[in-house]
Short mmCIF file of C-alpha atoms in Angstrom, two decimals:
data_model
loop_
_atom_site.label_atom_id
_atom_site.label_comp_id
_atom_site.label_asym_id
_atom_site.label_seq_id
_atom_site.Cartn_x
_atom_site.Cartn_y
_atom_site.Cartn_z
CA MET A 1 38.71 73.53 -76.57
CA PHE A 2 35.44 75.35 -77.23
CA ALA A 3 35.79 77.66 -74.25
CA SER A 4 39.30 78.61 -75.31
CA ASN A 5 38.03 79.93 -78.64
CA ASN A 6 39.34 77.07 -80.77
CA VAL A 7 37.72 77.81 -84.14
CA PHE A 8 37.74 74.13 -85.13
CA SER A 9 35.45 73.37 -82.19
CA TYR A 10 32.93 75.79 -83.65
CA PHE A 11 33.03 74.07 -87.04
CA SER A 12 32.41 70.68 -85.41
CA THR A 13 29.50 72.18 -83.51
CA VAL A 14 28.05 73.60 -86.74
CA LEU A 15 28.20 70.13 -88.26
CA ARG A 16 26.22 68.79 -85.31
CA LEU A 17 23.66 71.55 -85.72
CA LEU A 18 23.20 70.73 -89.39
CA SER A 19 23.05 66.99 -88.87
CA PHE A 20 19.83 65.13 -88.15
CA SER A 21 19.02 65.14 -84.45
CA LYS A 22 16.08 63.58 -82.64
CA VAL A 23 16.12 66.34 -80.00
CA PRO A 24 16.59 70.13 -80.24
CA ALA A 25 20.13 71.48 -79.97
CA ASP A 26 18.83 74.42 -77.93
CA LEU A 27 16.90 73.84 -74.68
CA VAL A 28 15.31 76.59 -72.57
CA TYR A 29 14.65 75.33 -69.05
CA PHE A 30 12.56 77.45 -66.67
CA VAL A 31 14.35 76.11 -63.64
CA THR A 32 12.16 77.80 -61.01
CA SER A 33 8.97 79.83 -60.70
CA ASP A 34 10.29 81.69 -57.64
CA CYS A 35 11.24 85.32 -58.17
CA ASN A 36 12.03 88.34 -56.00
CA CYS A 37 11.06 90.89 -58.68
CA ASN A 38 7.70 91.98 -60.03
CA CYS A 39 8.49 92.82 -63.65
CA LYS A 40 5.76 94.42 -65.73
CA ASN A 41 6.34 92.35 -68.87
CA CYS A 42 7.28 88.95 -67.45
CA LEU A 43 5.90 86.20 -69.70
CA PHE A 44 5.96 83.79 -66.71
CA GLN A 45 4.12 86.19 -64.41
CA GLU A 46 0.99 84.10 -63.82
CA SER A 47 3.10 81.16 -62.55
CA LEU A 48 5.41 83.03 -60.18
CA ASN A 49 5.71 82.37 -56.44
CA LYS A 50 2.86 79.89 -56.17
CA THR A 51 3.20 77.54 -53.17
CA ASP A 52 1.27 74.71 -54.82
CA ARG A 53 3.40 75.00 -57.96
CA ARG A 54 6.62 74.86 -55.94
CA SER A 55 5.65 71.43 -54.67
CA LEU A 56 5.42 70.19 -58.29
CA GLN A 57 8.87 71.45 -59.29
CA LEU A 58 11.17 68.98 -61.04
CA SER A 59 13.57 67.55 -58.48
CA LEU A 60 17.31 67.25 -59.02
CA GLU A 61 16.88 63.51 -59.49
CA GLU A 62 14.29 64.13 -62.21
CA VAL A 63 16.51 66.69 -63.93
CA ASP A 64 19.28 64.10 -63.93
CA LYS A 65 16.98 61.64 -65.71
CA ILE A 66 16.11 64.27 -68.33
CA ALA A 67 19.79 65.04 -68.94
CA LYS A 68 20.71 61.34 -69.20
CA ARG A 69 17.99 60.71 -71.78
CA TYR A 70 18.68 63.87 -73.80
CA GLY A 71 21.68 62.49 -75.64
CA LYS A 72 24.77 64.20 -77.01
CA ASN A 73 23.21 66.71 -79.42
CA LEU A 74 22.50 69.47 -76.91
CA VAL A 75 24.63 72.50 -77.84
CA LYS A 76 23.09 75.28 -75.75
CA LEU A 77 21.22 75.21 -72.45
CA SER A 78 19.44 78.39 -71.33
CA LEU A 79 18.11 78.55 -67.80
CA SER A 80 15.20 80.84 -67.06
CA GLY A 81 12.57 81.50 -64.43
CA GLY A 82 11.79 83.11 -62.07
CA GLU A 83 15.20 84.05 -60.82
CA PRO A 84 17.49 81.07 -61.56
CA PHE A 85 19.86 81.83 -58.69
CA LEU A 86 17.05 81.41 -56.16
CA ARG A 87 17.28 77.68 -56.82
CA SER A 88 19.80 76.37 -54.29
CA ASP A 89 20.79 73.33 -56.38
CA ILE A 90 21.51 75.26 -59.56
CA LEU A 91 25.13 74.05 -59.68
CA GLU A 92 24.04 70.42 -59.43
CA ILE A 93 21.52 70.96 -62.23
CA LEU A 94 24.18 72.44 -64.48
CA GLY A 95 26.59 69.68 -63.57
CA SER A 96 24.04 67.05 -64.55
CA PHE A 97 23.61 68.51 -68.05
CA VAL A 98 27.37 68.92 -68.54
CA THR A 99 27.99 65.34 -67.43
CA HIS A 100 25.30 63.64 -69.50
CA THR A 101 25.06 65.81 -72.62
CA ASN A 102 27.55 67.45 -74.93
CA VAL A 103 26.41 70.98 -74.03
CA LYS A 104 28.87 73.68 -75.11
CA ILE A 105 27.16 76.90 -73.99
CA ILE A 106 25.09 77.61 -70.89
CA ASP A 107 23.24 80.90 -70.66
CA ILE A 108 21.71 82.17 -67.41
CA PRO A 109 19.74 85.42 -67.20
CA THR A 110 19.64 86.99 -63.74
CA ASN A 111 18.28 90.14 -62.14
CA GLY A 112 21.59 90.43 -60.26
CA SER A 113 19.92 90.75 -56.86
CA ARG A 114 22.26 88.32 -55.06
CA PRO A 115 25.83 89.44 -55.88
CA ASN A 116 27.74 87.15 -53.52
CA VAL A 117 25.65 84.05 -54.24
CA ILE A 118 25.86 84.56 -58.00
CA ALA A 119 29.62 85.22 -58.02
CA ASP A 120 30.38 82.24 -55.76
CA LYS A 121 28.33 79.79 -57.81
CA VAL A 122 29.64 81.14 -61.12
CA LYS A 123 33.25 80.88 -59.95
CA CYS A 124 32.68 77.30 -58.83
CA PHE A 125 31.17 76.34 -62.20
CA VAL A 126 33.75 77.98 -64.48
CA THR A 127 36.57 76.52 -62.41
CA THR A 128 35.10 73.01 -62.48
CA TYR A 129 33.92 72.95 -66.11
CA GLN A 130 36.57 74.87 -68.02
CA ASN A 131 35.51 73.52 -71.43
CA VAL A 132 31.97 74.91 -71.18
CA ILE A 133 31.17 78.55 -71.86
CA LEU A 134 29.01 80.11 -69.16
CA GLU A 135 27.18 83.27 -70.18
CA ILE A 136 25.72 85.28 -67.32
CA GLN A 137 23.13 87.68 -68.65
CA LEU A 138 22.44 90.66 -66.37
CA SER A 139 18.95 91.98 -67.04
CA VAL A 140 18.99 95.79 -66.91
CA ASP A 141 16.05 97.69 -68.35
CA GLY A 142 17.05 101.31 -67.74
CA THR A 143 18.90 103.75 -65.55
CA ARG A 144 18.26 103.45 -61.83
CA GLU A 145 14.75 104.95 -61.49
CA ILE A 146 13.33 103.39 -64.65
CA HIS A 147 14.92 100.00 -64.05
CA GLU A 148 13.60 99.72 -60.50
CA LYS A 149 10.15 100.91 -61.57
CA ILE A 150 9.97 98.22 -64.26
CA ARG A 151 11.36 95.51 -61.98
CA GLY A 152 9.42 96.48 -58.84
CA PHE A 153 12.54 96.13 -56.69
CA PRO A 154 13.96 99.24 -54.92
CA GLY A 155 17.76 99.15 -54.70
CA LEU A 156 18.12 96.56 -57.47
CA PHE A 157 20.21 98.77 -59.75
CA GLU A 158 23.07 99.05 -57.25
CA LEU A 159 22.92 95.33 -56.54
CA THR A 160 23.21 94.60 -60.26
CA LEU A 161 26.25 96.87 -60.57
CA GLN A 162 27.81 95.06 -57.60
CA THR A 163 27.09 91.73 -59.28
CA TYR A 164 28.87 92.94 -62.41
CA GLN A 165 31.95 93.95 -60.41
CA GLU A 166 32.14 90.59 -58.66
CA LEU A 167 31.65 88.68 -61.91
CA ASP A 168 34.26 90.84 -63.63
CA ALA A 169 36.81 89.78 -61.00
CA VAL A 170 36.02 86.13 -61.79
CA ARG A 171 36.15 86.74 -65.56
CA LYS A 172 39.73 88.00 -65.38
CA ASP A 173 40.95 84.48 -64.49
CA HIS A 174 38.39 82.40 -66.41
CA ARG A 175 38.09 82.77 -70.18
CA ASN A 176 35.00 80.57 -70.27
CA LEU A 177 32.94 83.16 -68.36
CA LYS A 178 31.12 85.74 -70.48
CA ILE A 179 29.14 88.63 -68.99
CA LYS A 180 26.26 90.01 -71.04
CA MET A 181 23.76 92.78 -70.47
CA ASN A 182 20.23 92.28 -71.74
CA THR A 183 17.62 95.03 -72.05
CA LEU A 184 13.99 94.37 -72.93
CA TYR A 185 12.71 97.03 -75.32
CA GLN A 186 9.43 98.31 -73.87
CA PRO A 187 7.30 101.49 -73.67
CA ASP A 188 8.79 102.51 -70.31
CA ASN A 189 12.40 102.58 -71.50
CA ILE A 190 12.53 103.25 -75.25
CA GLU A 191 13.85 106.80 -74.68
CA ASN A 192 16.22 105.73 -71.92
CA ILE A 193 18.26 102.89 -73.43
CA ARG A 194 21.05 104.98 -74.94
CA GLU A 195 21.46 106.82 -71.65
CA LEU A 196 21.67 103.45 -69.89
CA TYR A 197 24.42 102.23 -72.19
CA GLU A 198 26.39 105.47 -71.79
CA LEU A 199 26.03 105.16 -68.01
CA MET A 200 27.40 101.61 -68.09
CA LEU A 201 30.42 102.76 -70.09
CA LYS A 202 30.93 105.66 -67.69
CA ASN A 203 30.97 103.17 -64.80
CA ASN A 204 33.54 101.07 -66.71
CA CYS A 205 31.10 98.19 -67.10
CA ILE A 206 32.40 96.52 -70.26
CA PHE A 207 30.28 93.51 -71.15
CA ASP A 208 31.24 90.77 -73.57
CA ARG A 209 27.97 91.56 -75.30
CA MET A 210 25.24 94.13 -74.79
CA GLN A 211 21.93 93.58 -76.51
CA ILE A 212 18.38 94.80 -76.56
CA VAL A 213 15.54 92.36 -77.12
CA PHE A 214 12.22 92.96 -78.84
CA PRO A 215 9.34 91.64 -76.69
CA HIS A 216 7.44 88.48 -77.45
CA GLY A 217 4.81 86.39 -75.73
CA ALA A 218 1.04 86.11 -75.55
CA HIS A 219 0.95 88.85 -72.87
CA ILE A 220 2.25 91.46 -75.34
CA GLN A 221 -0.70 93.37 -76.71
CA GLU A 222 -0.92 94.40 -80.37
CA GLU A 223 -1.16 98.09 -79.44
CA THR A 224 2.05 97.77 -77.42
CA LEU A 225 3.86 96.39 -80.46
CA ASP A 226 2.57 99.34 -82.49
CA ILE A 227 3.95 101.78 -79.91
CA LEU A 228 7.34 100.08 -79.88
CA ASN A 229 7.87 100.20 -83.65
CA TYR A 230 10.34 97.57 -84.86
CA ASP A 231 12.13 99.94 -87.26
CA LYS A 232 13.22 102.13 -84.34
CA PHE A 233 14.23 99.05 -82.37
CA TYR A 234 16.23 97.77 -85.34
CA GLU A 235 18.16 101.03 -85.69
CA LEU A 236 19.03 101.09 -81.98
CA SER A 237 19.90 97.39 -81.78
CA GLN A 238 22.17 97.54 -84.83
CA SER A 239 23.92 100.62 -83.49
CA ILE A 240 24.69 98.91 -80.18
CA LEU A 241 25.76 95.60 -81.73
CA LYS A 242 28.10 97.31 -84.19
CA SER A 243 29.57 100.10 -82.06
CA TYR A 244 29.74 98.84 -78.48
CA PRO A 245 33.37 98.33 -77.32
CA ILE A 246 34.82 94.83 -77.63
CA TYR A 247 35.96 93.51 -74.25
CA ASN A 248 38.46 91.09 -75.75
CA LYS A 249 39.34 91.04 -79.46
CA LYS A 250 40.61 87.46 -79.09
CA ASP A 251 37.21 86.28 -77.81
CA PHE A 252 35.99 84.52 -80.94
CA HIS A 253 32.83 83.29 -79.21
CA SER A 254 31.49 86.73 -78.28
CA LEU A 255 32.46 88.27 -81.61
CA LEU A 256 30.82 85.44 -83.53
CA PHE A 257 27.56 85.74 -81.63
CA ARG A 258 27.55 89.50 -82.06
CA ALA A 259 27.92 88.95 -85.81
CA ILE A 260 25.09 86.39 -85.72
CA LYS A 261 22.79 88.77 -83.84
CA ILE A 262 23.40 91.51 -86.38
CA GLU A 263 22.02 89.17 -89.05
CA ARG A 264 19.28 87.95 -86.69
CA ASP A 265 17.88 91.49 -86.59
CA ASN A 266 17.73 91.54 -90.40
CA VAL A 267 15.79 88.27 -90.54
CA LEU A 268 13.42 89.37 -87.77
CA LYS A 269 12.80 92.68 -89.53
CA LYS A 270 11.80 90.87 -92.71
CA THR A 271 9.49 88.41 -90.97
CA ILE A 272 7.77 91.15 -88.94
CA LYS A 273 7.25 93.22 -92.07
CA ASN A 274 5.75 90.26 -93.93
CA LYS A 275 3.92 88.96 -90.82
CA ASN A 276 5.08 85.47 -91.70
CA MET A 277 7.31 83.90 -89.02
CA GLY A 278 5.76 80.55 -89.89
CA LYS A 279 7.79 80.47 -93.09
CA ILE A 280 11.06 80.01 -91.17
CA CYS A 281 9.72 78.63 -87.89
CA LYS A 282 11.08 75.32 -86.63
CA ALA A 283 9.96 75.77 -83.02
CA GLY A 284 10.36 72.47 -81.20
CA LYS A 285 12.84 71.08 -83.71
CA ARG A 286 15.65 73.59 -83.23
CA ASN A 287 14.69 74.63 -79.71
CA MET A 288 12.33 73.52 -76.99
CA VAL A 289 11.05 74.99 -73.73
CA LEU A 290 10.79 73.00 -70.50
CA ASP A 291 9.18 74.65 -67.48
CA ASP A 292 9.80 74.11 -63.78
CA ILE A 293 7.10 71.45 -63.37
CA GLY A 294 8.03 69.46 -66.48
CA THR A 295 5.60 70.88 -69.03
CA VAL A 296 7.06 71.09 -72.53
CA TYR A 297 6.36 73.89 -75.01
CA PRO A 298 7.70 74.23 -78.56
CA CYS A 299 7.13 77.99 -78.51
CA GLU A 300 7.37 80.72 -75.85
CA PRO A 301 5.07 83.29 -77.51
CA ILE A 302 2.24 80.80 -78.09
CA TRP A 303 2.84 78.95 -74.80
CA GLU A 304 0.78 75.91 -75.80
CA PRO A 305 1.93 72.71 -74.04
CA ILE A 306 2.47 69.44 -75.90
CA GLY A 307 2.81 67.30 -72.78
CA ASN A 308 4.68 66.78 -69.53
CA ILE A 309 8.08 65.16 -69.67
CA ARG A 310 7.22 63.01 -66.65
CA ASP A 311 4.58 61.25 -68.75
CA TYR A 312 7.18 60.40 -71.40
CA GLY A 313 9.71 58.74 -69.12
CA TYR A 314 11.72 61.98 -68.88
CA SER A 315 12.62 61.58 -72.57
CA MET A 316 12.63 64.68 -74.78
CA GLU A 317 12.99 62.41 -77.80
CA LYS A 318 9.67 60.72 -77.02
CA ILE A 319 7.92 64.07 -76.74
CA CYS A 320 9.43 65.13 -80.07
CA ASN A 321 7.91 61.99 -81.61
CA SER A 322 4.51 62.52 -79.98
CA GLU A 323 1.21 63.11 -81.79
CA ALA A 324 0.82 66.39 -79.91
CA PHE A 325 4.04 67.73 -81.41
CA LYS A 326 3.10 66.51 -84.89
CA LYS A 327 -0.17 68.45 -84.62
CA PHE A 328 1.73 71.54 -83.46
CA LYS A 329 4.05 71.39 -86.48
CA GLN A 330 1.15 70.95 -88.89
CA SER A 331 -0.65 73.98 -87.51
CA LYS A 332 2.28 76.39 -86.97
CA TRP A 333 5.10 75.53 -89.37
CA GLY A 334 4.82 76.79 -92.92
CA ASN A 335 4.04 79.78 -95.07
CA GLN A 336 1.45 82.14 -93.50
CA LYS A 337 0.61 79.63 -90.74
CA CYS A 338 1.91 81.67 -87.82
CA ASN A 339 3.49 84.97 -86.88
CA CYS A 340 5.29 86.31 -83.83
CA THR A 341 8.22 88.50 -82.78
CA TRP A 342 10.32 85.84 -81.04
CA GLY A 343 13.94 86.64 -81.80
CA ASN A 344 15.05 83.08 -81.00
CA ILE A 345 13.28 81.76 -84.09
CA ALA A 346 15.10 84.27 -86.30
CA LEU A 347 18.37 83.50 -84.49
CA ASP A 348 17.95 79.76 -85.02
CA GLU A 349 17.23 80.35 -88.71
CA VAL A 350 20.53 82.23 -89.04
CA VAL A 351 22.51 79.60 -87.11
CA HIS A 352 20.99 76.55 -88.82
CA ASN A 353 20.74 77.83 -92.40
CA PRO A 354 24.10 77.88 -94.25
CA LYS A 355 22.88 80.56 -96.66
CA TYR A 356 23.48 83.11 -93.87
CA TYR A 357 27.05 82.03 -93.14
CA PRO A 358 28.68 84.40 -95.67
CA LYS A 359 26.75 87.29 -94.08
CA ILE A 360 27.88 86.23 -90.61
CA LEU A 361 31.48 86.12 -91.82
CA PHE A 362 31.10 89.58 -93.38
CA ASN A 363 29.69 90.97 -90.10
CA LEU A 364 32.52 89.34 -88.15
CA ILE A 365 35.23 90.85 -90.37
CA LYS A 366 33.57 94.25 -90.21
CA LEU A 367 33.46 94.15 -86.42
CA LEU A 368 37.17 93.37 -86.26
CA VAL A 369 38.16 95.97 -88.85
CA ASN A 370 36.13 98.75 -87.26
CA LYS A 371 37.49 98.24 -83.74
#
């Protein structure tokens, strides 16, 4: 079983990734535009908490149609928003994708503002679907004062710590639950991240993975990227990925993805230096973005729509065969055609390109030996 760290399941999944598929193996679904935070660098900021938009949100019945038509090549589903746990039917949405697709990993970022709701829904899912890995990603951008300033939510830091404690209690009895901490690297916290990680260790918050993410998106200004400096990010990210304590040495899934992310940083560093993400970009082929009202985007940083899934009979395959997507590929894929800092593109390159597999294996062995 995949969730029980059966290595053979990973090899079969790799074969599916490398095989021809008419739909992306990785789907990002912005499940809601409702949010109870006011984050400074939210790429979805202009769409949040709009009453007229809420009325256009994909219904559960529509989500079920999308899942049914997606096929069996979906490997990873990432929910986004908004705050995903503000959607009351989140369990039904997840259940629809598990039932109709062959999804192996579900990733849900959350601001951790609703400890009891999150823990209850997570426990229900991991108990019901024991062969699917559920990764809950707690978004924490700094120690208390800095985090709450960035998020615009007084008291959020304590709520997030409470959410961790409640999820940790669930994790003890469910191997398919993974708890991650995600920190967006930004001008307000670049000098605070190490202190944050030390504080988490002091509070005995041991995550399956802790990671920092370099910003991407059209809202990120060029001068902000200059201030952030990718070389400094790279040094900090590598240090955390390589030295942070391992929660469970038998957790092949978390160790493997830590090893992959170490190599992801190397690929991203090279593409940023050469300003040539287009050379490796397969946005829309390897991953796709679906927003809360059904609009489909091949790329988060560019945020250019190629259609609405409602107009294609709820079929992602039909959108992938559309003229709009063909034009996108012609304009963005290829040497010197595009550039961005989206880590998912670099990650997909590492996962889908066998030339990186020896490096992943080397990183994995090194992680095990050094712990």
